[in-house]
mmCIF file of C-alpha atoms in Angstrom:
data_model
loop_
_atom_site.group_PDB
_atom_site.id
_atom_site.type_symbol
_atom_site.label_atom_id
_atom_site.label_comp_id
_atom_site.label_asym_id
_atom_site.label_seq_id
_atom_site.Cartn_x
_atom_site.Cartn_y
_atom_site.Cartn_z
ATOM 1 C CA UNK D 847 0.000 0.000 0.000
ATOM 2 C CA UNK D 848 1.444 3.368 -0.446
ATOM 3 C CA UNK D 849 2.585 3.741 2.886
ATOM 4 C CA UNK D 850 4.492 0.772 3.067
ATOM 5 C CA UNK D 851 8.198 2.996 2.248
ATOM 6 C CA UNK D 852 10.754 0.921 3.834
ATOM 7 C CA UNK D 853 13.339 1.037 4.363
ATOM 8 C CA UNK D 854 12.436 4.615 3.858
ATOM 9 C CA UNK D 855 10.638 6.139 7.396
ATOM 10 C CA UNK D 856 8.414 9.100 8.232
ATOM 11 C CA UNK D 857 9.017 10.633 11.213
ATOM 12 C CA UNK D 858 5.946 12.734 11.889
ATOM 13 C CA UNK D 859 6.832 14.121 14.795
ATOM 14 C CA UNK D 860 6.535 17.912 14.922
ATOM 15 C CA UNK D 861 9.601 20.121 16.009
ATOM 16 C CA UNK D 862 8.842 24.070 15.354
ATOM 17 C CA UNK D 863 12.019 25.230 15.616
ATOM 18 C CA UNK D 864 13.209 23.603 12.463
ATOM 19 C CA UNK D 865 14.150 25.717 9.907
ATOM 20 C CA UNK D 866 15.013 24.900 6.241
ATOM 21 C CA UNK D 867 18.715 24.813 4.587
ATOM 22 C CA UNK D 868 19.391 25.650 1.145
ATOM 23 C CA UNK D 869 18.834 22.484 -0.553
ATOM 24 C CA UNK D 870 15.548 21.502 1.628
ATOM 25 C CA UNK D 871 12.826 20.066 -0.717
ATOM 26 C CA UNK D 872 9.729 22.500 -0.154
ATOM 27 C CA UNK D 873 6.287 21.909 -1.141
ATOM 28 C CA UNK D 874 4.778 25.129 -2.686
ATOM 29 C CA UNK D 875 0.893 24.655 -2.689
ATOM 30 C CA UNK D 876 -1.801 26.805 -4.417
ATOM 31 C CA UNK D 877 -4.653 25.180 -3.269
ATOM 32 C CA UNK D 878 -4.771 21.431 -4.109
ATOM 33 C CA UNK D 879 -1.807 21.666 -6.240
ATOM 34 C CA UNK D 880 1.999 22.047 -5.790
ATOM 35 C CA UNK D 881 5.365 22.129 -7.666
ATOM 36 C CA UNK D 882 7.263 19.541 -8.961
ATOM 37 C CA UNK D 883 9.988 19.257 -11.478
ATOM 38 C CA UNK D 884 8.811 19.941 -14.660
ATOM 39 C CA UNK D 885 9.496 16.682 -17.609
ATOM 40 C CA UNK D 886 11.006 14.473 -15.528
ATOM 41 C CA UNK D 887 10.464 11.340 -14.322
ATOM 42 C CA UNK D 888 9.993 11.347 -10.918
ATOM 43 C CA UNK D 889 8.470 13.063 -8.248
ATOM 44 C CA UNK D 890 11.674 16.047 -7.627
ATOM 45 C CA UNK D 891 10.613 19.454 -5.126
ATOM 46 C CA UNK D 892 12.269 22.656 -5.391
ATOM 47 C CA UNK D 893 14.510 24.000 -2.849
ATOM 48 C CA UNK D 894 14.310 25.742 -0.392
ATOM 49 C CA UNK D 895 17.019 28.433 -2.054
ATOM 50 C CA UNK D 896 15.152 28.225 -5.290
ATOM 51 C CA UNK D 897 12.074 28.783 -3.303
ATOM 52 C CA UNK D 898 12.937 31.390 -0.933
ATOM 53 C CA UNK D 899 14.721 33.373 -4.200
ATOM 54 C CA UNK D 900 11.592 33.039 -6.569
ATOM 55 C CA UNK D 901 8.864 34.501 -4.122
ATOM 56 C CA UNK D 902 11.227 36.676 -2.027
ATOM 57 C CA UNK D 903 10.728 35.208 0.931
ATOM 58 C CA UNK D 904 13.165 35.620 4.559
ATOM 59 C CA UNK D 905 15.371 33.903 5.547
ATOM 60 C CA UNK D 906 15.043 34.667 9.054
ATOM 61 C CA UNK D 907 13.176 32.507 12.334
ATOM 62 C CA UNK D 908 12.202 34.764 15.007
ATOM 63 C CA UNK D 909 8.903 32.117 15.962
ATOM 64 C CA UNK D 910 6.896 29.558 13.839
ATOM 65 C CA UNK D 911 3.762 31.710 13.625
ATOM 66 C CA UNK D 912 5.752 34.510 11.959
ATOM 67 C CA UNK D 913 7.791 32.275 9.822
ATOM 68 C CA UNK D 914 7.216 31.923 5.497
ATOM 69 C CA UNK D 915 7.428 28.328 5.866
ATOM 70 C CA UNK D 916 6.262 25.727 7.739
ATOM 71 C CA UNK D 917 8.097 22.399 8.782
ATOM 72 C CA UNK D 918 6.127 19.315 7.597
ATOM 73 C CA UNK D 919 8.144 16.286 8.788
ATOM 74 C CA UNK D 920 11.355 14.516 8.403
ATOM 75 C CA UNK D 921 11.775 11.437 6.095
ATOM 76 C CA UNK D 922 15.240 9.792 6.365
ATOM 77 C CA UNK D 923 17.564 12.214 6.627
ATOM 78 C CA UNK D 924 15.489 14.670 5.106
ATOM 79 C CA UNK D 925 13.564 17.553 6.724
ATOM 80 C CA UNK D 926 10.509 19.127 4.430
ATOM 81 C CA UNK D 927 8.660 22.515 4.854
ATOM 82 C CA UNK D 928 5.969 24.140 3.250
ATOM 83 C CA UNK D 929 5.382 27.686 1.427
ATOM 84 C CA UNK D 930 2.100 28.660 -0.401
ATOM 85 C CA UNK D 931 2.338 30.565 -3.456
ATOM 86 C CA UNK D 932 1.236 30.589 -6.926
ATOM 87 C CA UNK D 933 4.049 31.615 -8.705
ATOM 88 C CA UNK D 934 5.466 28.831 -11.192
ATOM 89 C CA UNK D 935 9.270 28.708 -10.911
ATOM 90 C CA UNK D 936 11.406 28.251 -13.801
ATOM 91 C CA UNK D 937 11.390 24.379 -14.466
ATOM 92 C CA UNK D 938 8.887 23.299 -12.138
ATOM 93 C CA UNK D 939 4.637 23.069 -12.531
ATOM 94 C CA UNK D 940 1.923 22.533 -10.535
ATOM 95 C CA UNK D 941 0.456 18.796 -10.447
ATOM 96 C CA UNK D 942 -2.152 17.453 -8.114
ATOM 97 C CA UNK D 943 -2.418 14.042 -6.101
ATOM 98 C CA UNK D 944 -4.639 12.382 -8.939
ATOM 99 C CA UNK D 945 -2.134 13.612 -11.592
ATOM 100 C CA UNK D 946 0.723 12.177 -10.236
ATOM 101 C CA UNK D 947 -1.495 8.751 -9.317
ATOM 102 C CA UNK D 948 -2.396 8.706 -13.558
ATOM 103 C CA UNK D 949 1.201 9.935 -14.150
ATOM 104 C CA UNK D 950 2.641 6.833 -12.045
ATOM 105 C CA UNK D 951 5.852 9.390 -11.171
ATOM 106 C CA UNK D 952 7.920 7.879 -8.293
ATOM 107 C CA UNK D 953 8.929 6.430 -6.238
ATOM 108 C CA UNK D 954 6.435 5.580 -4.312
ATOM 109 C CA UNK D 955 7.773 6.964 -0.866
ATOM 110 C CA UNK D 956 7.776 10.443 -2.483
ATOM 111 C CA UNK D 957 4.370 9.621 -3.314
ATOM 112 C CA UNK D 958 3.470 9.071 -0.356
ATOM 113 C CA UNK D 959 5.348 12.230 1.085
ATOM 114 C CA UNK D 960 3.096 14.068 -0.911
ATOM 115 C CA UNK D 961 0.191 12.594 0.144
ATOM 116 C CA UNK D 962 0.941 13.620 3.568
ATOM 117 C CA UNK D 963 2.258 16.853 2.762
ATOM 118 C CA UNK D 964 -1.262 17.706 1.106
ATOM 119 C CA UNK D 965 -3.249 16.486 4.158
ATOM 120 C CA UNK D 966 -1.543 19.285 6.356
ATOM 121 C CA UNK D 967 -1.489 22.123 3.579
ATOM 122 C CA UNK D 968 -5.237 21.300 3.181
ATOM 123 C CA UNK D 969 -5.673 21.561 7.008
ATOM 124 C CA UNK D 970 -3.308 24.918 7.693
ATOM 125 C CA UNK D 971 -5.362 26.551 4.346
ATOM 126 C CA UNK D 972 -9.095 25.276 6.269
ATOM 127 C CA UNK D 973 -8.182 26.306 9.183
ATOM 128 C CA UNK D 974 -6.569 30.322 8.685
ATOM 129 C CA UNK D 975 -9.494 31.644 10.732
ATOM 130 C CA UNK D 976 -11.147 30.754 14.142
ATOM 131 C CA UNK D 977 -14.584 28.695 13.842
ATOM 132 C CA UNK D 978 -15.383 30.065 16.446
ATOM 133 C CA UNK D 979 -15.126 33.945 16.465
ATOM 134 C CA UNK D 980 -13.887 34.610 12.711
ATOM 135 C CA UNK D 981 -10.017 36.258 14.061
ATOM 136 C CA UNK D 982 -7.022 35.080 12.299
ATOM 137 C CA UNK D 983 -4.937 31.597 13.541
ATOM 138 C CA UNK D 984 -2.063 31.196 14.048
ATOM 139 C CA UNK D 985 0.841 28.220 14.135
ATOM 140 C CA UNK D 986 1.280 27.565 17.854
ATOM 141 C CA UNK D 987 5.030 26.982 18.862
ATOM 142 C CA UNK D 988 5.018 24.180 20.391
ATOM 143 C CA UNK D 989 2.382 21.220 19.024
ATOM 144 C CA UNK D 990 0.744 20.873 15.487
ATOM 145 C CA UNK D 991 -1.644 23.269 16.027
ATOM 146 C CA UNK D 992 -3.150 26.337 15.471
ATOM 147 C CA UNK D 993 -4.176 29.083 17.760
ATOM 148 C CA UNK D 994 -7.084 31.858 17.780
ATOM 149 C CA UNK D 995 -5.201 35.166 18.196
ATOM 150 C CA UNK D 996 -8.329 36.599 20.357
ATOM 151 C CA UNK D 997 -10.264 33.708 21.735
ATOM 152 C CA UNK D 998 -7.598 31.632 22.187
ATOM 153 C CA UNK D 999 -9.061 28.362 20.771
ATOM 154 C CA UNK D 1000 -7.075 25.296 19.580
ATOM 155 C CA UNK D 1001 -7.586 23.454 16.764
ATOM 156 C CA UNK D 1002 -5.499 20.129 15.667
ATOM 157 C CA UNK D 1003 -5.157 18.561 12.584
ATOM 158 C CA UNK D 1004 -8.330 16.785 11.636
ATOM 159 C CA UNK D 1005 -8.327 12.638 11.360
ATOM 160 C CA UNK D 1006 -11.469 11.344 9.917
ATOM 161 C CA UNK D 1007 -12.255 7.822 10.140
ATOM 162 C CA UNK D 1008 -13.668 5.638 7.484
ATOM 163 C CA UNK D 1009 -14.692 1.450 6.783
ATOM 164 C CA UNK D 1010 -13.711 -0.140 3.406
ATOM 165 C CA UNK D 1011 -15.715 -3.530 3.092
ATOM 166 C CA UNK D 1012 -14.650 -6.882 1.613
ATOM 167 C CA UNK D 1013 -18.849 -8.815 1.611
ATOM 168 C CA UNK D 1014 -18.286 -12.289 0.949
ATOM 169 C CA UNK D 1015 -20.302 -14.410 -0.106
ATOM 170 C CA UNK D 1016 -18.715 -18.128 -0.259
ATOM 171 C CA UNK D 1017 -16.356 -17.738 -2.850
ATOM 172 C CA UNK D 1018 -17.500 -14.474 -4.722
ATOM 173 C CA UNK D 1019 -16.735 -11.084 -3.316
ATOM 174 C CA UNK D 1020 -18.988 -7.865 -3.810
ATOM 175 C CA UNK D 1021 -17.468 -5.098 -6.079
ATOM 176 C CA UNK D 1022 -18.478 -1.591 -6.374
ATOM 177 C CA UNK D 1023 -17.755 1.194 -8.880
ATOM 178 C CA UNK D 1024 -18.772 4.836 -6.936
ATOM 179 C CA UNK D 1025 -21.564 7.285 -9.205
ATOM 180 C CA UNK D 1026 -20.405 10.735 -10.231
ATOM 181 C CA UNK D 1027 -16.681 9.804 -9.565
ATOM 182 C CA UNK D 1028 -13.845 9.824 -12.317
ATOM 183 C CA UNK D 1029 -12.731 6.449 -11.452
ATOM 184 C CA UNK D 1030 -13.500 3.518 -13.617
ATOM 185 C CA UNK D 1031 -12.023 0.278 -11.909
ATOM 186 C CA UNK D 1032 -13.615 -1.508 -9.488
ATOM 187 C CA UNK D 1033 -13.913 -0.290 -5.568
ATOM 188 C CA UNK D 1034 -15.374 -2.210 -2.439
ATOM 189 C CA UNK D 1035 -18.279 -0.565 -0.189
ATOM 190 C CA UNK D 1036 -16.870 2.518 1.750
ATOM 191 C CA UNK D 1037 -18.020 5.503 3.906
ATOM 192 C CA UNK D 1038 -17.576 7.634 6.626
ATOM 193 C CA UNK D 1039 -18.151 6.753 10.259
ATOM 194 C CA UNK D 1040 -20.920 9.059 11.717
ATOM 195 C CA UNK D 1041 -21.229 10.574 15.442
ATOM 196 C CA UNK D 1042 -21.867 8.124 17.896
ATOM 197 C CA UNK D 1043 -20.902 5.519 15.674
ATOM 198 C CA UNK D 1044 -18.604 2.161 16.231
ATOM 199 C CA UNK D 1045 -16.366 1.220 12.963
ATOM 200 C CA UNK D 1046 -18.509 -2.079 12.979
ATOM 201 C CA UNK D 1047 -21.668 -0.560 12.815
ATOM 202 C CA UNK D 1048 -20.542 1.975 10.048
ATOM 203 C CA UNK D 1049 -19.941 -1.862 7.992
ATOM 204 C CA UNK D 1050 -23.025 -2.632 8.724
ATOM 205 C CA UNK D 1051 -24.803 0.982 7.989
ATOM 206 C CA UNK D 1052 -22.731 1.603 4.727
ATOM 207 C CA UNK D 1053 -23.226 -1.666 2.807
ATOM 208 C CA UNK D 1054 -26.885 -1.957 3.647
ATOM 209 C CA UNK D 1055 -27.140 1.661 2.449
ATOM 210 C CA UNK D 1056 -24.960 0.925 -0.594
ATOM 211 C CA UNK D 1057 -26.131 -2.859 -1.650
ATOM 212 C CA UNK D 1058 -29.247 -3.494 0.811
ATOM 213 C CA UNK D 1059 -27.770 -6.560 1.883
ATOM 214 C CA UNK D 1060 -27.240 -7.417 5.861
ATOM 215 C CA UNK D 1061 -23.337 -8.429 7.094
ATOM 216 C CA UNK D 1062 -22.264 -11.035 9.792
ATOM 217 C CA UNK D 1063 -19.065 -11.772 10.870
ATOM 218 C CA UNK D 1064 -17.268 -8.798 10.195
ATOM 219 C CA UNK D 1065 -13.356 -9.032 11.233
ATOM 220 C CA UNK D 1066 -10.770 -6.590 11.020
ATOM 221 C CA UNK D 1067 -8.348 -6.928 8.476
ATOM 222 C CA UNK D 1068 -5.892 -3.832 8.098
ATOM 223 C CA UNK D 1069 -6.165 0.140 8.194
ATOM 224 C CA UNK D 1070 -4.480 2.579 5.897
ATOM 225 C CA UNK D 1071 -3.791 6.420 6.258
ATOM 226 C CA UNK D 1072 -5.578 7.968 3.242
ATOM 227 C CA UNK D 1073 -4.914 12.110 3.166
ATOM 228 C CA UNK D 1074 -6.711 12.996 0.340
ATOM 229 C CA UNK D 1075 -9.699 13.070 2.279
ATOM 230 C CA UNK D 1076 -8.164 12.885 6.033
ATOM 231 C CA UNK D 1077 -8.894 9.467 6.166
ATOM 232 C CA UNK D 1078 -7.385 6.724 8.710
ATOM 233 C CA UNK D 1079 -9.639 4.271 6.744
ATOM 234 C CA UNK D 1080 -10.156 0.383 8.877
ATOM 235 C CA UNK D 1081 -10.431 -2.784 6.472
ATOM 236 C CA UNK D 1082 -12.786 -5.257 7.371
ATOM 237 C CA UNK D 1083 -14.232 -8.688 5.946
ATOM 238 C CA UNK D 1084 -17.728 -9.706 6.800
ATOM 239 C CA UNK D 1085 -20.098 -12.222 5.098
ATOM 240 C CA UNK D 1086 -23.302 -11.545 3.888
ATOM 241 C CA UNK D 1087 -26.304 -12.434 6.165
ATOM 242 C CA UNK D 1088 -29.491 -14.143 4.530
ATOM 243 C CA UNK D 1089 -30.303 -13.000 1.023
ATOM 244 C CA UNK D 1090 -27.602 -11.625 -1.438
ATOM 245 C CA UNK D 1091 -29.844 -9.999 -3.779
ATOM 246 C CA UNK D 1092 -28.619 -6.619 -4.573
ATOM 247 C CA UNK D 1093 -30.631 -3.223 -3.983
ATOM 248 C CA UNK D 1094 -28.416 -0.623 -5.551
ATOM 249 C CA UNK D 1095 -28.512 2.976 -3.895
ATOM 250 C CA UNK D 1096 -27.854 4.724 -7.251
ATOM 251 C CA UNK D 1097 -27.256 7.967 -5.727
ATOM 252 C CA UNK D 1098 -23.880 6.498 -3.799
ATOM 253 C CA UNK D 1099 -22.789 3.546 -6.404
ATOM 254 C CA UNK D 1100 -23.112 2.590 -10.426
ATOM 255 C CA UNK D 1101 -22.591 -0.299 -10.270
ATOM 256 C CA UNK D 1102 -22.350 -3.370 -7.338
ATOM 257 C CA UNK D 1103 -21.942 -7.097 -8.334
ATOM 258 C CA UNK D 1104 -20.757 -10.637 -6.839
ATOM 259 C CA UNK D 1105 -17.742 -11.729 -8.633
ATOM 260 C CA UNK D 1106 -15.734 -14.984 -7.853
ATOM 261 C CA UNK D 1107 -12.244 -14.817 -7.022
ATOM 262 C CA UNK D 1108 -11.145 -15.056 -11.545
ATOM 263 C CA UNK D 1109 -13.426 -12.394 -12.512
ATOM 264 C CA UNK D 1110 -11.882 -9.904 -9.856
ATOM 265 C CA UNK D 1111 -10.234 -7.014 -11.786
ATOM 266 C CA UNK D 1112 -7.332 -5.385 -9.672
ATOM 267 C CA UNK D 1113 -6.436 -1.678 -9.587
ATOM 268 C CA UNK D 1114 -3.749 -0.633 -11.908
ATOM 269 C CA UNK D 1115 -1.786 0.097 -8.915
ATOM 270 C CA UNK D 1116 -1.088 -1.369 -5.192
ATOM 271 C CA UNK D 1117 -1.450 2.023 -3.426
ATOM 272 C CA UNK D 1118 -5.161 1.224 -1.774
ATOM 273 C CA UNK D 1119 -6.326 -0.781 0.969
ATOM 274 C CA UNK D 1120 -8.871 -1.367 -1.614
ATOM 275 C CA UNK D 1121 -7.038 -3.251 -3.920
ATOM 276 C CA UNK D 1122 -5.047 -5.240 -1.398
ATOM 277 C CA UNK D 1123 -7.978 -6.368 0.352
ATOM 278 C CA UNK D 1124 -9.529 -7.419 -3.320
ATOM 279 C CA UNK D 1125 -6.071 -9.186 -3.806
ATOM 280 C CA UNK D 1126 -6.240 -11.178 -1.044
ATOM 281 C CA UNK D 1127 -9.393 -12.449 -1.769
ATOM 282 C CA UNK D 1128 -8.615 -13.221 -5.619
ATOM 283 C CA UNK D 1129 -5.581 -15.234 -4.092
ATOM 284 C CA UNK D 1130 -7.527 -17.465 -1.683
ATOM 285 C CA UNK D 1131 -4.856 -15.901 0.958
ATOM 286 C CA UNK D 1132 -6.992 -14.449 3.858
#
């Protein structure tokens, strides 16, 4: 899955009083977008020289919250910060996550750097003003966080949880492809878990939503970070219960069917819990 980067490591841990070198990869976002390289191969940031030269940015630290960057994480060796801006620098372009997905630029732990690195850009762009009273935030200096410069409130990043569904059914599997979504391979039944809600009731809620079919049996199988959406998403298998005949909630799916374990058709890559979870099941290897 596209987490799995070692011997590469994240180290997520946030330390404030970082501050960037001159060959420091930098993501620059504009919204859900941000540089890379431009005609090459692989997934290459600018610096943080090129950057800080381009948009004529400091180079001074007096506190985080005044800073024009923002330190992201370390992986290996290698500490990377963030900058939003628009402006193109010579030799790089903007991409976004689903570009770079169709592009199939590597490798895949820079993939999944970026992944990350667009979680936490999404959540410092959602969160530059207080829910609460409407005053500017600001990057607290000690914890990922931001801070309301009048009323004081805290918010953290934001971690949403989420079920993806293998339904068995002896030997065949239920597949899904999702309505008004650019994706044409096959999916399994997924969805958010709701207030008040345990992850095995959301299995239960979502495919009888999806399908109309009834679960038993549900087991946990594996979870997977997904920050295109703030997902932690939790894999589970569970077998249908009583009749399999399927009542398709077109507003939420296109298409649902039972396949057996030949007729599965994988994802063209292995970066989903999705696919892995279909895998297993086309292999007999649960």
């Amino acid at each position: 899955m596209i987490q799995d980067i070692y011997p590469h490591h994240l180290i997520n841990h946030y330390n404030p009083s970082k501050r960037p070198r001159n060959d420091s990869p930098v993501f620059v976002f504009h919204e859900d977008h941000f540089l890379i390289q431009k005609d090459f191969h692989h997934l290459i940031l600018p610096t943080w020289q090129e950057v800080r030269e381009a948009l004529g940015l400091k180079n001074t630290f007096f506190d985080c919250a005044t800073a024009d960057f923002t330190y992201l994480f370390t992986v290996d060796e290698d500490d990377y910060f963030l900058v939003f801006g628009e402006k193109i620098l010579p030799g790089y372009r903007f991409t976004s996550w689903r570009e770079l997905r169709k592009e199939a630029l590597g490798p895949q732990y820079m993939i999944f750097t970026a992944i990350t690195a667009y979680q936490l850009a999404n959540w410092y762009q959602n969160n530059r003003f207080c829910g609460r009273c409407g005053k500017p935030m600001k990057r607290d200096n000690v914890e990922r966080a931001v801070r309301c410069t009048a009323c004081g409130k805290i918010v953290y990043p934001r971690i949403v949880p989420a079920v993806i569904v293998g339904v068995t059914n002896g030997d065949q599997l239920l597949v899904t492809k999702y309505a008004n979504r650019p994706i044409s391979y096959y999916a399994l039944v997924a969805g958010f878990t709701e207030i008040g809600e345990t992850l095995e009731e959301t299995v239960q809620r979502e495919v009888m939503e999806e399908t109309g079919l009834h679960v038993k049996n549900i087991r946990y199988y594996k979870s997977q970070p997904w920050g295109m959406v703030d997902d932690l998403l939790a894999g589970f298998y569970c077998d249908v219960d009583g009749e399999p005949a399927i009542h398709l909630d077109p507003s939420e799916l296109k298409l649902a069917k039972w396949v057996t374990r030949e007729e599965i058709e994988l994802q063209p890559d292995d970066y989903s819990l999705t696919n892995e979870m279909m895998k297993r099941f086309k292999e007999n290897s649960l």
